[in-house]
Amino acid sequence: ERSLRWSMDHGRFMMTLLLAAVCLNVYLYVIVPKTFFPQQDTGRIGGNIQADQSISFDAMRGKLVDFMNIVRRDPAVDTVGGFTGGGQTNSGRIFMMLKPRPQRTESSDQVIARLRTKLAREPGATLYLQAAQDIGIGGRSGNAQYQYTLQADDLQELRAWEFKIRAALSALPQLVDVNTDAQDKGSSTFLVVDKDAAARLGVTQSGIDTTLNNLFGQRQVSTIFNPLNQYRVVLEADPRYSTNPENLSNVYVSGMAADGTHTVVPLTAIAHFEQRRTTLSVNHQGQFAASTISFGLAAGVSLSQATQAIQAAMNRIGVPGTLQGGFQGTAKAFQDSLSTQPLLILAAIICVYIVLGMLYESCIHPLTILSTLPSAGVGALLALLATGTEFSIIALIGVILLIGIVMKNAIMMIDFSIDAQRSGKTPREAVYDACVHRFRPIMMTTMAALFGALPLALGSGDGAELRHPLGISIAGGLIGSQLLTLYTTPLVYLYLDRFQEWLRRCRNAWRTRPPAATVHLHSESGS
């Protein structure tokens, strides 16, 4: 009661604090690190192997085994599995399960950082690891969690600038595991046939194609039937003869001599071999050729800081206008959500104002109730900054929940004040009695909500990071609002009541004003 009297006697000072809270809200929202969803430790880690583009399948299988052995020796890893092959011979996948959280002291990201230095020692291949998340947005996968896609009309220009941009992004301290999906340095063996020599020796082009297909095409040539099963017979060369282009010198094709007899002709007698660079894949986005650069975040770096660093790097190196770049996947979804977050909060506030206006049949009282929101926002943002938690979609949900939880303080006061004024008390007496009599239920409901949010903020276990921002924002917002709204809400009520009374007097004065004097002028003929 003593502190309440003091605050009501120093109304200008308290209203200045409320205005400062509004300004601090805007400042804190600008500087708080932002991300899309919190980075979780689910105990699962996935990895993509990207090897030299000219590697063979057997060599790639050896790289997979080496990487799995390195990962398996880490003390935080429980089980490891992986495979290679499929779409591209120079790629592979690794999956690992970490030990339960109580049995290890490091998070998934810390385990990845520790393994990154060990995995870098494997020559000719790179393993990119990323922690598995419960929620994935964007539908775009890569060797890292976030993607930046380049597009151009000219493929050669795209390849040239992709290398420069990737080098610039690799130099940024905010990013790790920078890589690309460009596959334009594969090795291919071209067989150049001397048609004149082939004609002289009676060798046809179809005969050459059939021979090479028999060697490397894994062609089904027969089926063996037995009483219980059947077996397909596949013709191919021994795999050890298909890994080296020099083995083509041991290939013979069927020909025909001048007298009509069949002969066997060495392939080297009618053709020579050339090694050329080839493109393993050309990626597209829409109708344009595209190259996607994947990247991860360094320790302690938020997604908003990383996107700002990438934009600054693109502006610094002077990318031409014919080359278009943009974030994709999770990073694009984050940018889209970041642009609509203020509108979402504003829409929620407008909806609450409309509902309260219909409840109180007034346009003034809802403003008193909404005046509690700045202190809640300051508390939530300060709590996130103090705990090193990024402002994410989950934290935004907590702020939206605060809009409903915090306003009950003012609702309890306003209801009591309106009833007290109807019984004949002055606005100051009415709001003072409301603060005193409603103090206990306000504290009870606030503490109930606060203790309900603490398990979310302090909980542990696999994936608990997804719930932490929700509990931290609610707990911080409740503490901040409780410290300020108990003293600012009655003052806002008084000032708005005076403003409402002033409007009423103006309206009555306008209605009761005397009619203006009317002067009639008459003109007479001849005057």
Short mmCIF file of C-alpha atoms in Angstrom, two decimals:
data_model
loop_
_atom_site.label_atom_id
_atom_site.label_comp_id
_atom_site.label_asym_id
_atom_site.label_seq_id
_atom_site.Cartn_x
_atom_site.Cartn_y
_atom_site.Cartn_z
CA GLU A 1 0.00 0.00 0.00
CA ARG A 2 2.82 2.45 0.79
CA SER A 3 4.60 1.80 -2.52
CA LEU A 4 1.29 2.07 -4.36
CA ARG A 5 0.57 5.49 -2.81
CA TRP A 6 4.05 6.66 -3.72
CA SER A 7 3.66 5.56 -7.34
CA MET A 8 0.24 7.23 -7.61
CA ASP A 9 1.72 10.45 -6.22
CA HIS A 10 4.52 10.31 -8.81
CA GLY A 11 2.41 9.59 -11.86
CA ARG A 12 4.65 11.30 -14.40
CA PHE A 13 7.68 9.30 -13.31
CA MET A 14 5.81 6.01 -13.54
CA MET A 15 4.36 6.88 -16.94
CA THR A 16 7.89 7.72 -18.10
CA LEU A 17 8.92 4.20 -17.02
CA LEU A 18 6.06 2.75 -19.03
CA LEU A 19 7.09 4.76 -22.10
CA ALA A 20 10.67 3.60 -21.61
CA ALA A 21 9.43 0.00 -21.49
CA VAL A 22 7.72 0.49 -24.87
CA CYS A 23 10.93 1.87 -26.42
CA LEU A 24 13.02 -0.87 -24.79
CA ASN A 25 10.74 -3.48 -26.33
CA VAL A 26 11.54 -2.27 -29.83
CA TYR A 27 15.27 -2.07 -29.12
CA LEU A 28 15.48 -5.53 -27.58
CA TYR A 29 13.51 -7.10 -30.44
CA VAL A 30 16.01 -5.63 -32.92
CA ILE A 31 19.17 -6.80 -31.13
CA VAL A 32 18.03 -10.20 -29.82
CA PRO A 33 19.58 -13.09 -31.83
CA LYS A 34 16.92 -14.78 -33.92
CA THR A 35 16.51 -18.24 -35.37
CA PHE A 36 13.70 -20.36 -36.78
CA PHE A 37 13.54 -23.34 -34.42
CA PRO A 38 15.87 -24.03 -31.49
CA GLN A 39 18.76 -26.38 -32.17
CA GLN A 40 17.90 -29.68 -30.48
CA ASP A 41 19.97 -32.49 -29.05
CA THR A 42 17.87 -35.53 -29.98
CA GLY A 43 20.71 -38.02 -29.61
CA ARG A 44 20.74 -38.69 -33.37
CA ILE A 45 23.28 -37.43 -35.89
CA GLY A 46 23.26 -37.89 -39.66
CA GLY A 47 26.06 -37.31 -42.10
CA ASN A 48 26.67 -37.05 -45.84
CA ILE A 49 29.94 -38.21 -47.40
CA GLN A 50 31.14 -36.20 -50.38
CA ALA A 51 34.19 -37.75 -52.04
CA ASP A 52 36.28 -36.96 -55.08
CA GLN A 53 34.05 -36.96 -58.15
CA SER A 54 36.21 -39.48 -60.01
CA ILE A 55 36.25 -42.06 -57.20
CA SER A 56 35.24 -45.64 -57.89
CA PHE A 57 32.62 -47.60 -55.99
CA ASP A 58 35.18 -49.85 -54.31
CA ALA A 59 37.27 -46.88 -53.17
CA MET A 60 34.12 -45.14 -51.92
CA ARG A 61 33.22 -48.21 -49.91
CA GLY A 62 36.64 -48.04 -48.26
CA LYS A 63 36.09 -44.38 -47.37
CA LEU A 64 32.76 -45.26 -45.80
CA VAL A 65 34.40 -47.91 -43.61
CA ASP A 66 37.16 -45.48 -42.57
CA PHE A 67 34.66 -42.80 -41.57
CA MET A 68 32.53 -45.27 -39.62
CA ASN A 69 35.61 -46.46 -37.70
CA ILE A 70 36.56 -42.89 -36.81
CA VAL A 71 33.04 -42.11 -35.60
CA ARG A 72 32.69 -45.39 -33.70
CA ARG A 73 35.79 -44.62 -31.59
CA ASP A 74 34.25 -41.42 -30.18
CA PRO A 75 33.24 -41.94 -26.54
CA ALA A 76 29.83 -40.28 -26.99
CA VAL A 77 28.75 -42.52 -29.89
CA ASP A 78 26.70 -45.64 -29.22
CA THR A 79 25.94 -47.18 -32.64
CA VAL A 80 26.89 -46.32 -36.24
CA GLY A 81 25.48 -47.40 -39.60
CA GLY A 82 25.90 -46.26 -43.17
CA PHE A 83 25.65 -47.05 -46.87
CA THR A 84 27.01 -45.85 -50.19
CA GLY A 85 25.89 -46.08 -53.79
CA GLY A 86 22.54 -45.25 -55.30
CA GLY A 87 22.30 -41.90 -57.06
CA GLN A 88 26.01 -41.04 -57.20
CA THR A 89 29.08 -43.19 -56.62
CA ASN A 90 30.93 -40.40 -54.78
CA SER A 91 28.32 -40.01 -52.03
CA GLY A 92 27.31 -41.93 -48.94
CA ARG A 93 25.25 -41.66 -45.78
CA ILE A 94 26.11 -42.30 -42.13
CA PHE A 95 23.70 -42.53 -39.20
CA MET A 96 24.75 -42.61 -35.58
CA MET A 97 23.03 -42.86 -32.24
CA LEU A 98 24.61 -41.12 -29.27
CA LYS A 99 24.61 -42.46 -25.76
CA PRO A 100 21.76 -41.28 -23.49
CA ARG A 101 22.13 -37.71 -22.30
CA PRO A 102 22.98 -38.61 -18.66
CA GLN A 103 25.91 -40.73 -19.91
CA ARG A 104 27.62 -37.94 -21.85
CA THR A 105 28.60 -34.40 -21.04
CA GLU A 106 28.58 -33.00 -24.59
CA SER A 107 25.63 -31.98 -26.71
CA SER A 108 25.18 -33.19 -30.29
CA ASP A 109 26.72 -29.99 -31.69
CA GLN A 110 29.73 -30.34 -29.40
CA VAL A 111 30.20 -33.95 -30.51
CA ILE A 112 30.05 -32.82 -34.16
CA ALA A 113 32.63 -30.09 -33.48
CA ARG A 114 34.96 -32.64 -31.88
CA LEU A 115 34.54 -35.12 -34.74
CA ARG A 116 35.04 -32.45 -37.39
CA THR A 117 38.80 -32.21 -36.71
CA LYS A 118 39.22 -36.00 -36.75
CA LEU A 119 37.22 -36.50 -39.94
CA ALA A 120 39.25 -33.83 -41.75
CA ARG A 121 42.27 -36.17 -41.79
CA GLU A 122 40.66 -38.57 -44.27
CA PRO A 123 42.07 -37.73 -47.75
CA GLY A 124 39.85 -37.57 -50.82
CA ALA A 125 36.52 -37.38 -48.99
CA THR A 126 34.67 -35.23 -46.47
CA LEU A 127 31.97 -36.22 -44.00
CA TYR A 128 29.49 -33.46 -43.14
CA LEU A 129 27.54 -34.10 -39.94
CA GLN A 130 24.37 -32.46 -38.67
CA ALA A 131 22.18 -33.16 -35.66
CA ALA A 132 18.75 -34.60 -36.42
CA GLN A 133 15.83 -32.33 -35.49
CA ASP A 134 12.27 -33.20 -34.56
CA ILE A 135 10.87 -30.47 -36.81
CA GLY A 136 12.16 -29.93 -40.32
CA ILE A 137 10.92 -27.04 -42.45
CA GLY A 138 11.61 -26.22 -46.09
CA GLY A 139 11.74 -29.65 -47.75
CA ARG A 140 15.32 -29.06 -48.92
CA SER A 141 18.13 -31.39 -47.81
CA GLY A 142 21.86 -30.97 -48.19
CA ASN A 143 25.21 -31.68 -46.62
CA ALA A 144 24.48 -29.03 -43.98
CA GLN A 145 21.41 -27.69 -42.25
CA TYR A 146 20.95 -24.45 -44.24
CA GLN A 147 21.14 -23.69 -47.96
CA TYR A 148 21.85 -20.72 -50.22
CA THR A 149 20.99 -21.26 -53.91
CA LEU A 150 22.53 -19.49 -56.91
CA GLN A 151 20.74 -19.28 -60.29
CA ALA A 152 21.86 -18.00 -63.69
CA ASP A 153 20.98 -18.28 -67.38
CA ASP A 154 24.57 -19.09 -68.33
CA LEU A 155 25.90 -22.33 -66.84
CA GLN A 156 29.54 -21.29 -67.27
CA GLU A 157 28.94 -18.03 -65.43
CA LEU A 158 27.18 -19.96 -62.66
CA ARG A 159 30.15 -22.32 -62.27
CA ALA A 160 32.67 -19.46 -62.20
CA TRP A 161 30.85 -17.38 -59.60
CA GLU A 162 29.82 -20.37 -57.53
CA PHE A 163 33.48 -21.05 -56.80
CA LYS A 164 34.12 -17.41 -55.80
CA ILE A 165 31.04 -17.20 -53.59
CA ARG A 166 31.81 -20.51 -51.90
CA ALA A 167 35.35 -19.32 -51.15
CA ALA A 168 34.01 -16.07 -49.69
CA LEU A 169 31.48 -17.88 -47.49
CA SER A 170 34.09 -20.39 -46.32
CA ALA A 171 36.13 -17.49 -44.96
CA LEU A 172 33.26 -16.26 -42.76
CA PRO A 173 33.80 -17.18 -39.10
CA GLN A 174 30.03 -17.47 -38.58
CA LEU A 175 29.76 -20.48 -40.93
CA VAL A 176 31.08 -24.04 -40.87
CA ASP A 177 30.88 -27.01 -43.25
CA VAL A 178 30.45 -24.81 -46.33
CA ASN A 179 30.02 -27.07 -49.39
CA THR A 180 28.22 -27.22 -52.70
CA ASP A 181 26.15 -29.69 -54.70
CA ALA A 182 27.96 -28.78 -57.96
CA GLN A 183 29.27 -31.99 -59.57
CA ASP A 184 31.17 -30.81 -62.65
CA LYS A 185 34.59 -32.45 -62.22
CA GLY A 186 33.81 -36.10 -62.80
CA SER A 187 36.10 -38.34 -64.84
CA SER A 188 34.82 -40.05 -67.99
CA THR A 189 36.45 -42.31 -70.57
CA PHE A 190 35.48 -41.61 -74.18
CA LEU A 191 35.99 -44.28 -76.84
CA VAL A 192 36.85 -42.72 -80.22
CA VAL A 193 36.31 -45.27 -83.01
CA ASP A 194 38.28 -45.16 -86.29
CA LYS A 195 35.43 -46.04 -88.64
CA ASP A 196 37.69 -46.66 -91.64
CA ALA A 197 39.84 -49.16 -89.72
CA ALA A 198 36.72 -50.81 -88.30
CA ALA A 199 35.26 -51.18 -91.80
CA ARG A 200 38.44 -52.76 -93.13
CA LEU A 201 38.41 -55.34 -90.32
CA GLY A 202 34.68 -56.02 -90.58
CA VAL A 203 33.79 -54.55 -87.16
CA THR A 204 30.43 -52.81 -86.84
CA GLN A 205 29.42 -50.12 -84.37
CA SER A 206 26.66 -52.34 -83.01
CA GLY A 207 29.21 -55.06 -82.37
CA ILE A 208 31.33 -52.65 -80.33
CA ASP A 209 28.26 -51.53 -78.35
CA THR A 210 27.25 -55.14 -77.66
CA THR A 211 30.72 -56.08 -76.45
CA LEU A 212 30.93 -53.11 -74.05
CA ASN A 213 27.39 -53.81 -72.83
CA ASN A 214 28.34 -57.41 -72.08
CA LEU A 215 31.36 -56.21 -70.13
CA PHE A 216 29.90 -53.37 -68.06
CA GLY A 217 26.12 -53.37 -68.51
CA GLN A 218 25.23 -56.31 -66.23
CA ARG A 219 22.98 -57.78 -68.92
CA GLN A 220 20.67 -60.68 -68.15
CA VAL A 221 21.40 -63.45 -70.63
CA SER A 222 19.54 -66.48 -69.29
CA THR A 223 17.40 -67.96 -66.53
CA ILE A 224 18.14 -71.22 -64.74
CA PHE A 225 15.08 -73.12 -63.58
CA ASN A 226 14.96 -75.75 -60.88
CA PRO A 227 12.00 -77.42 -59.14
CA LEU A 228 11.89 -74.92 -56.25
CA ASN A 229 13.30 -71.67 -57.62
CA GLN A 230 14.71 -69.87 -60.62
CA TYR A 231 17.93 -67.91 -61.02
CA ARG A 232 18.69 -65.12 -63.44
CA VAL A 233 22.09 -65.25 -65.12
CA VAL A 234 23.77 -61.83 -65.39
CA LEU A 235 26.75 -61.35 -67.68
CA GLU A 236 29.47 -58.89 -66.70
CA ALA A 237 33.24 -58.58 -66.47
CA ASP A 238 35.01 -59.27 -63.21
CA PRO A 239 34.69 -56.05 -61.14
CA ARG A 240 38.48 -55.76 -60.81
CA TYR A 241 38.67 -55.25 -64.59
CA SER A 242 36.09 -52.43 -64.67
CA THR A 243 37.80 -49.91 -62.41
CA ASN A 244 40.77 -48.99 -64.62
CA PRO A 245 40.35 -47.62 -68.17
CA GLU A 246 43.65 -49.28 -69.13
CA ASN A 247 41.88 -52.65 -69.03
CA LEU A 248 40.08 -51.68 -72.24
CA SER A 249 43.28 -52.59 -74.08
CA ASN A 250 42.50 -56.25 -73.23
CA VAL A 251 39.06 -56.12 -74.87
CA TYR A 252 38.45 -57.88 -78.21
CA VAL A 253 35.49 -57.48 -80.53
CA SER A 254 34.09 -59.75 -83.21
CA GLY A 255 35.00 -58.92 -86.82
CA MET A 256 34.80 -60.49 -90.27
CA ALA A 257 37.70 -61.07 -92.66
CA ALA A 258 37.56 -60.47 -96.41
CA ASP A 259 36.96 -64.18 -97.09
CA GLY A 260 33.88 -64.13 -94.82
CA THR A 261 35.36 -65.88 -91.82
CA HIS A 262 34.85 -64.52 -88.30
CA THR A 263 37.85 -62.98 -86.58
CA VAL A 264 38.64 -61.42 -83.22
CA VAL A 265 39.97 -57.87 -83.37
CA PRO A 266 41.62 -55.99 -80.46
CA LEU A 267 39.64 -52.92 -79.52
CA THR A 268 42.83 -50.86 -79.59
CA ALA A 269 43.21 -51.64 -83.33
CA ILE A 270 40.07 -49.70 -84.23
CA ALA A 271 39.75 -47.11 -81.44
CA HIS A 272 41.64 -45.02 -78.92
CA PHE A 273 40.62 -43.78 -75.48
CA GLU A 274 40.40 -40.23 -74.08
CA GLN A 275 39.99 -39.08 -70.48
CA ARG A 276 37.70 -36.07 -70.17
CA ARG A 277 36.06 -34.07 -67.43
CA THR A 278 32.31 -34.54 -67.24
CA THR A 279 29.41 -33.22 -65.24
CA LEU A 280 27.92 -35.77 -62.88
CA SER A 281 24.74 -33.72 -62.42
CA VAL A 282 23.26 -30.38 -63.45
CA ASN A 283 20.83 -29.12 -60.82
CA HIS A 284 17.87 -26.92 -61.65
CA GLN A 285 15.47 -24.79 -59.67
CA GLY A 286 12.48 -23.95 -61.76
CA GLN A 287 13.68 -23.48 -65.33
CA PHE A 288 17.18 -22.21 -64.51
CA ALA A 289 20.41 -23.97 -63.72
CA ALA A 290 21.13 -23.75 -60.00
CA SER A 291 23.92 -24.47 -57.57
CA THR A 292 23.17 -24.79 -53.86
CA ILE A 293 25.74 -23.91 -51.19
CA SER A 294 25.03 -25.62 -47.86
CA PHE A 295 26.36 -24.29 -44.58
CA GLY A 296 26.13 -24.80 -40.85
CA LEU A 297 26.40 -22.36 -37.97
CA ALA A 298 29.48 -21.93 -35.80
CA ALA A 299 29.13 -22.31 -32.05
CA GLY A 300 27.27 -19.36 -30.50
CA VAL A 301 26.12 -17.92 -33.85
CA SER A 302 22.41 -17.41 -34.55
CA LEU A 303 20.76 -17.86 -37.93
CA SER A 304 20.00 -14.13 -38.15
CA GLN A 305 23.69 -13.28 -37.68
CA ALA A 306 24.68 -15.84 -40.33
CA THR A 307 22.21 -14.51 -42.90
CA GLN A 308 23.43 -10.95 -42.33
CA ALA A 309 27.04 -12.08 -42.79
CA ILE A 310 26.16 -13.87 -46.05
CA GLN A 311 24.35 -10.83 -47.43
CA ALA A 312 27.32 -8.62 -46.54
CA ALA A 313 29.73 -11.05 -48.25
CA MET A 314 27.60 -11.10 -51.42
CA ASN A 315 27.58 -7.30 -51.55
CA ARG A 316 31.32 -7.14 -50.86
CA ILE A 317 32.43 -9.39 -53.73
CA GLY A 318 30.14 -7.64 -56.24
CA VAL A 319 27.99 -10.44 -57.64
CA PRO A 320 26.64 -9.48 -61.12
CA GLY A 321 22.95 -8.86 -61.65
CA THR A 322 22.67 -11.85 -64.01
CA LEU A 323 23.34 -14.15 -61.05
CA GLN A 324 20.50 -14.47 -58.56
CA GLY A 325 21.01 -15.80 -55.05
CA GLY A 326 18.59 -16.58 -52.26
CA PHE A 327 18.14 -18.69 -49.17
CA GLN A 328 16.26 -21.94 -49.50
CA GLY A 329 14.89 -24.59 -47.17
CA THR A 330 14.94 -23.75 -43.48
CA ALA A 331 16.83 -20.48 -44.02
CA LYS A 332 14.17 -19.23 -46.46
CA ALA A 333 11.35 -20.23 -44.10
CA PHE A 334 13.17 -18.32 -41.35
CA GLN A 335 13.41 -15.16 -43.44
CA ASP A 336 9.73 -15.38 -44.38
CA SER A 337 8.69 -15.81 -40.76
CA LEU A 338 10.97 -12.98 -39.63
CA SER A 339 9.22 -10.54 -41.96
CA THR A 340 5.77 -11.47 -40.65
CA GLN A 341 6.46 -11.72 -36.91
CA PRO A 342 5.66 -8.02 -36.13
CA LEU A 343 2.45 -8.29 -38.15
CA LEU A 344 1.47 -11.44 -36.27
CA ILE A 345 1.98 -9.77 -32.89
CA LEU A 346 0.08 -6.68 -34.06
CA ALA A 347 -2.82 -8.83 -35.31
CA ALA A 348 -3.01 -10.60 -31.95
CA ILE A 349 -3.12 -7.28 -30.09
CA ILE A 350 -5.85 -5.91 -32.39
CA CYS A 351 -7.97 -9.05 -31.89
CA VAL A 352 -7.61 -8.74 -28.11
CA TYR A 353 -8.55 -5.04 -28.26
CA ILE A 354 -11.71 -5.81 -30.23
CA VAL A 355 -12.78 -8.55 -27.81
CA LEU A 356 -12.14 -6.35 -24.76
CA GLY A 357 -13.95 -3.45 -26.39
CA MET A 358 -17.06 -5.58 -26.84
CA LEU A 359 -16.73 -6.88 -23.27
CA TYR A 360 -16.53 -3.44 -21.61
CA GLU A 361 -18.52 -1.58 -24.30
CA SER A 362 -15.75 1.00 -24.30
CA CYS A 363 -12.83 2.04 -26.45
CA ILE A 364 -10.84 3.35 -23.47
CA HIS A 365 -10.72 0.53 -20.93
CA PRO A 366 -9.14 -1.97 -23.39
CA LEU A 367 -6.19 0.43 -23.71
CA THR A 368 -5.65 0.24 -19.95
CA ILE A 369 -5.51 -3.54 -20.13
CA LEU A 370 -3.20 -3.53 -23.16
CA SER A 371 -0.79 -1.21 -21.33
CA THR A 372 0.46 -4.28 -19.43
CA LEU A 373 1.98 -5.82 -22.58
CA PRO A 374 5.18 -3.70 -22.89
CA SER A 375 6.47 -4.83 -19.51
CA ALA A 376 5.76 -8.47 -20.41
CA GLY A 377 7.65 -8.15 -23.69
CA VAL A 378 10.64 -6.57 -21.97
CA GLY A 379 10.72 -9.34 -19.39
CA ALA A 380 10.55 -12.07 -22.02
CA LEU A 381 13.29 -10.59 -24.22
CA LEU A 382 15.58 -9.85 -21.26
CA ALA A 383 15.14 -13.42 -20.03
CA LEU A 384 16.09 -14.77 -23.47
CA LEU A 385 19.17 -12.53 -23.62
CA ALA A 386 20.21 -13.40 -20.05
CA THR A 387 20.05 -17.15 -20.72
CA GLY A 388 21.67 -16.94 -24.16
CA THR A 389 18.52 -18.27 -25.84
CA GLU A 390 17.67 -17.18 -29.36
CA PHE A 391 14.30 -15.68 -30.27
CA SER A 392 12.59 -18.42 -32.27
CA ILE A 393 9.10 -19.44 -33.34
CA ILE A 394 8.74 -21.23 -30.00
CA ALA A 395 9.66 -18.05 -28.10
CA LEU A 396 7.14 -16.14 -30.24
CA ILE A 397 4.46 -18.61 -29.16
CA GLY A 398 5.42 -17.83 -25.57
CA VAL A 399 5.01 -14.10 -26.24
CA ILE A 400 1.56 -14.71 -27.74
CA LEU A 401 0.61 -16.71 -24.64
CA LEU A 402 1.85 -13.84 -22.47
CA ILE A 403 -0.66 -11.52 -24.10
CA GLY A 404 -3.44 -13.55 -22.50
CA ILE A 405 -1.73 -14.36 -19.20
CA VAL A 406 -0.43 -10.88 -18.37
CA MET A 407 -3.63 -9.01 -19.14
CA LYS A 408 -5.52 -10.79 -16.36
CA ASN A 409 -3.76 -8.44 -13.87
CA ALA A 410 -5.38 -5.42 -15.45
CA ILE A 411 -8.70 -7.19 -16.03
CA MET A 412 -9.01 -7.95 -12.31
CA MET A 413 -8.25 -4.32 -11.42
CA ILE A 414 -10.52 -2.76 -14.05
CA ASP A 415 -13.54 -4.90 -13.15
CA PHE A 416 -13.26 -3.96 -9.48
CA SER A 417 -12.61 -0.27 -10.26
CA ILE A 418 -15.66 0.05 -12.50
CA ASP A 419 -17.92 -1.47 -9.84
CA ALA A 420 -16.40 0.77 -7.15
CA GLN A 421 -16.98 3.90 -9.26
CA ARG A 422 -20.60 2.94 -9.78
CA SER A 423 -20.99 2.77 -5.99
CA GLY A 424 -19.91 6.42 -5.69
CA LYS A 425 -16.15 6.31 -5.21
CA THR A 426 -13.78 8.59 -7.07
CA PRO A 427 -11.59 7.03 -9.80
CA ARG A 428 -8.47 7.33 -7.59
CA GLU A 429 -10.17 5.66 -4.63
CA ALA A 430 -11.71 3.00 -6.84
CA VAL A 431 -8.47 1.97 -8.54
CA TYR A 432 -6.55 2.11 -5.25
CA ASP A 433 -9.03 -0.25 -3.59
CA ALA A 434 -8.90 -2.49 -6.67
CA CYS A 435 -5.12 -2.79 -6.42
CA VAL A 436 -5.24 -3.62 -2.73
CA HIS A 437 -8.11 -6.10 -2.82
CA ARG A 438 -7.02 -7.82 -6.03
CA PHE A 439 -3.35 -8.13 -5.05
CA ARG A 440 -3.72 -11.64 -3.61
CA PRO A 441 -5.56 -13.25 -6.59
CA ILE A 442 -3.20 -11.47 -9.00
CA MET A 443 -0.18 -12.95 -7.21
CA MET A 444 -1.81 -16.37 -6.98
CA THR A 445 -2.58 -16.61 -10.70
CA THR A 446 0.82 -15.19 -11.65
CA MET A 447 2.71 -17.66 -9.45
CA ALA A 448 0.59 -20.54 -10.75
CA ALA A 449 1.46 -19.63 -14.35
CA LEU A 450 5.11 -19.04 -13.40
CA PHE A 451 5.51 -22.42 -11.73
CA GLY A 452 3.80 -24.01 -14.72
CA ALA A 453 6.40 -22.47 -17.04
CA LEU A 454 9.46 -23.40 -14.98
CA PRO A 455 9.43 -27.12 -15.95
CA LEU A 456 9.49 -26.05 -19.60
CA ALA A 457 12.44 -23.72 -18.97
CA LEU A 458 14.46 -26.07 -16.75
CA GLY A 459 13.55 -29.45 -18.25
CA SER A 460 16.21 -31.79 -19.62
CA GLY A 461 16.34 -34.86 -21.82
CA ASP A 462 16.47 -35.55 -25.54
CA GLY A 463 14.90 -32.69 -27.50
CA ALA A 464 14.21 -30.53 -24.44
CA GLU A 465 15.79 -27.54 -26.22
CA LEU A 466 12.60 -27.16 -28.24
CA ARG A 467 10.63 -26.33 -25.07
CA HIS A 468 13.15 -24.10 -23.31
CA PRO A 469 12.34 -20.82 -25.18
CA LEU A 470 8.64 -21.25 -24.39
CA GLY A 471 9.21 -21.58 -20.65
CA ILE A 472 11.90 -18.87 -20.52
CA SER A 473 9.80 -16.29 -22.35
CA ILE A 474 6.71 -16.98 -20.21
CA ALA A 475 8.64 -16.94 -16.92
CA GLY A 476 10.61 -13.80 -17.80
CA GLY A 477 7.51 -12.03 -19.07
CA LEU A 478 5.52 -12.82 -15.94
CA ILE A 479 8.29 -11.63 -13.62
CA GLY A 480 8.82 -8.42 -15.59
CA SER A 481 5.13 -7.61 -15.87
CA GLN A 482 4.50 -8.31 -12.19
CA LEU A 483 7.16 -5.82 -11.14
CA LEU A 484 5.74 -3.01 -13.25
CA THR A 485 2.06 -3.48 -14.01
CA LEU A 486 0.96 -3.38 -10.35
CA TYR A 487 2.03 0.26 -10.31
CA THR A 488 1.53 1.48 -13.89
CA THR A 489 -1.91 0.00 -14.56
CA PRO A 490 -3.77 2.17 -11.97
CA LEU A 491 -2.06 5.29 -13.33
CA VAL A 492 -3.00 4.43 -16.90
CA TYR A 493 -6.56 3.88 -15.67
CA LEU A 494 -6.61 7.32 -14.01
CA TYR A 495 -5.15 9.16 -17.00
CA LEU A 496 -7.50 7.47 -19.45
CA ASP A 497 -10.45 8.13 -17.13
CA ARG A 498 -9.55 11.82 -17.12
CA PHE A 499 -9.25 11.70 -20.90
CA GLN A 500 -12.66 10.03 -21.14
CA GLU A 501 -14.17 12.66 -18.84
CA TRP A 502 -12.65 15.43 -20.97
CA LEU A 503 -14.19 13.90 -24.08
CA ARG A 504 -17.56 13.71 -22.30
CA ARG A 505 -17.41 17.40 -21.35
CA CYS A 506 -16.49 18.36 -24.88
CA ARG A 507 -19.37 16.29 -26.24
CA ASN A 508 -21.84 17.85 -23.79
CA ALA A 509 -20.57 21.33 -24.54
CA TRP A 510 -21.08 20.71 -28.24
CA ARG A 511 -24.61 19.45 -27.70
CA THR A 512 -25.68 22.30 -25.36
CA ARG A 513 -24.12 25.18 -27.28
CA PRO A 514 -26.58 28.06 -28.08
CA PRO A 515 -27.80 28.31 -31.66
CA ALA A 516 -25.94 30.79 -33.79
CA ALA A 517 -27.70 34.15 -34.47
CA THR A 518 -29.36 34.43 -37.85
CA VAL A 519 -29.46 37.73 -39.73
CA HIS A 520 -32.14 38.19 -42.41
CA LEU A 521 -31.61 40.83 -45.05
CA HIS A 522 -34.63 42.14 -46.93
CA SER A 523 -34.45 44.30 -50.00
CA GLU A 524 -37.30 46.64 -50.89
CA SER A 525 -38.09 47.92 -54.31
CA GLY A 526 -36.71 51.37 -54.93
CA SER A 527 -34.66 51.51 -51.74
#
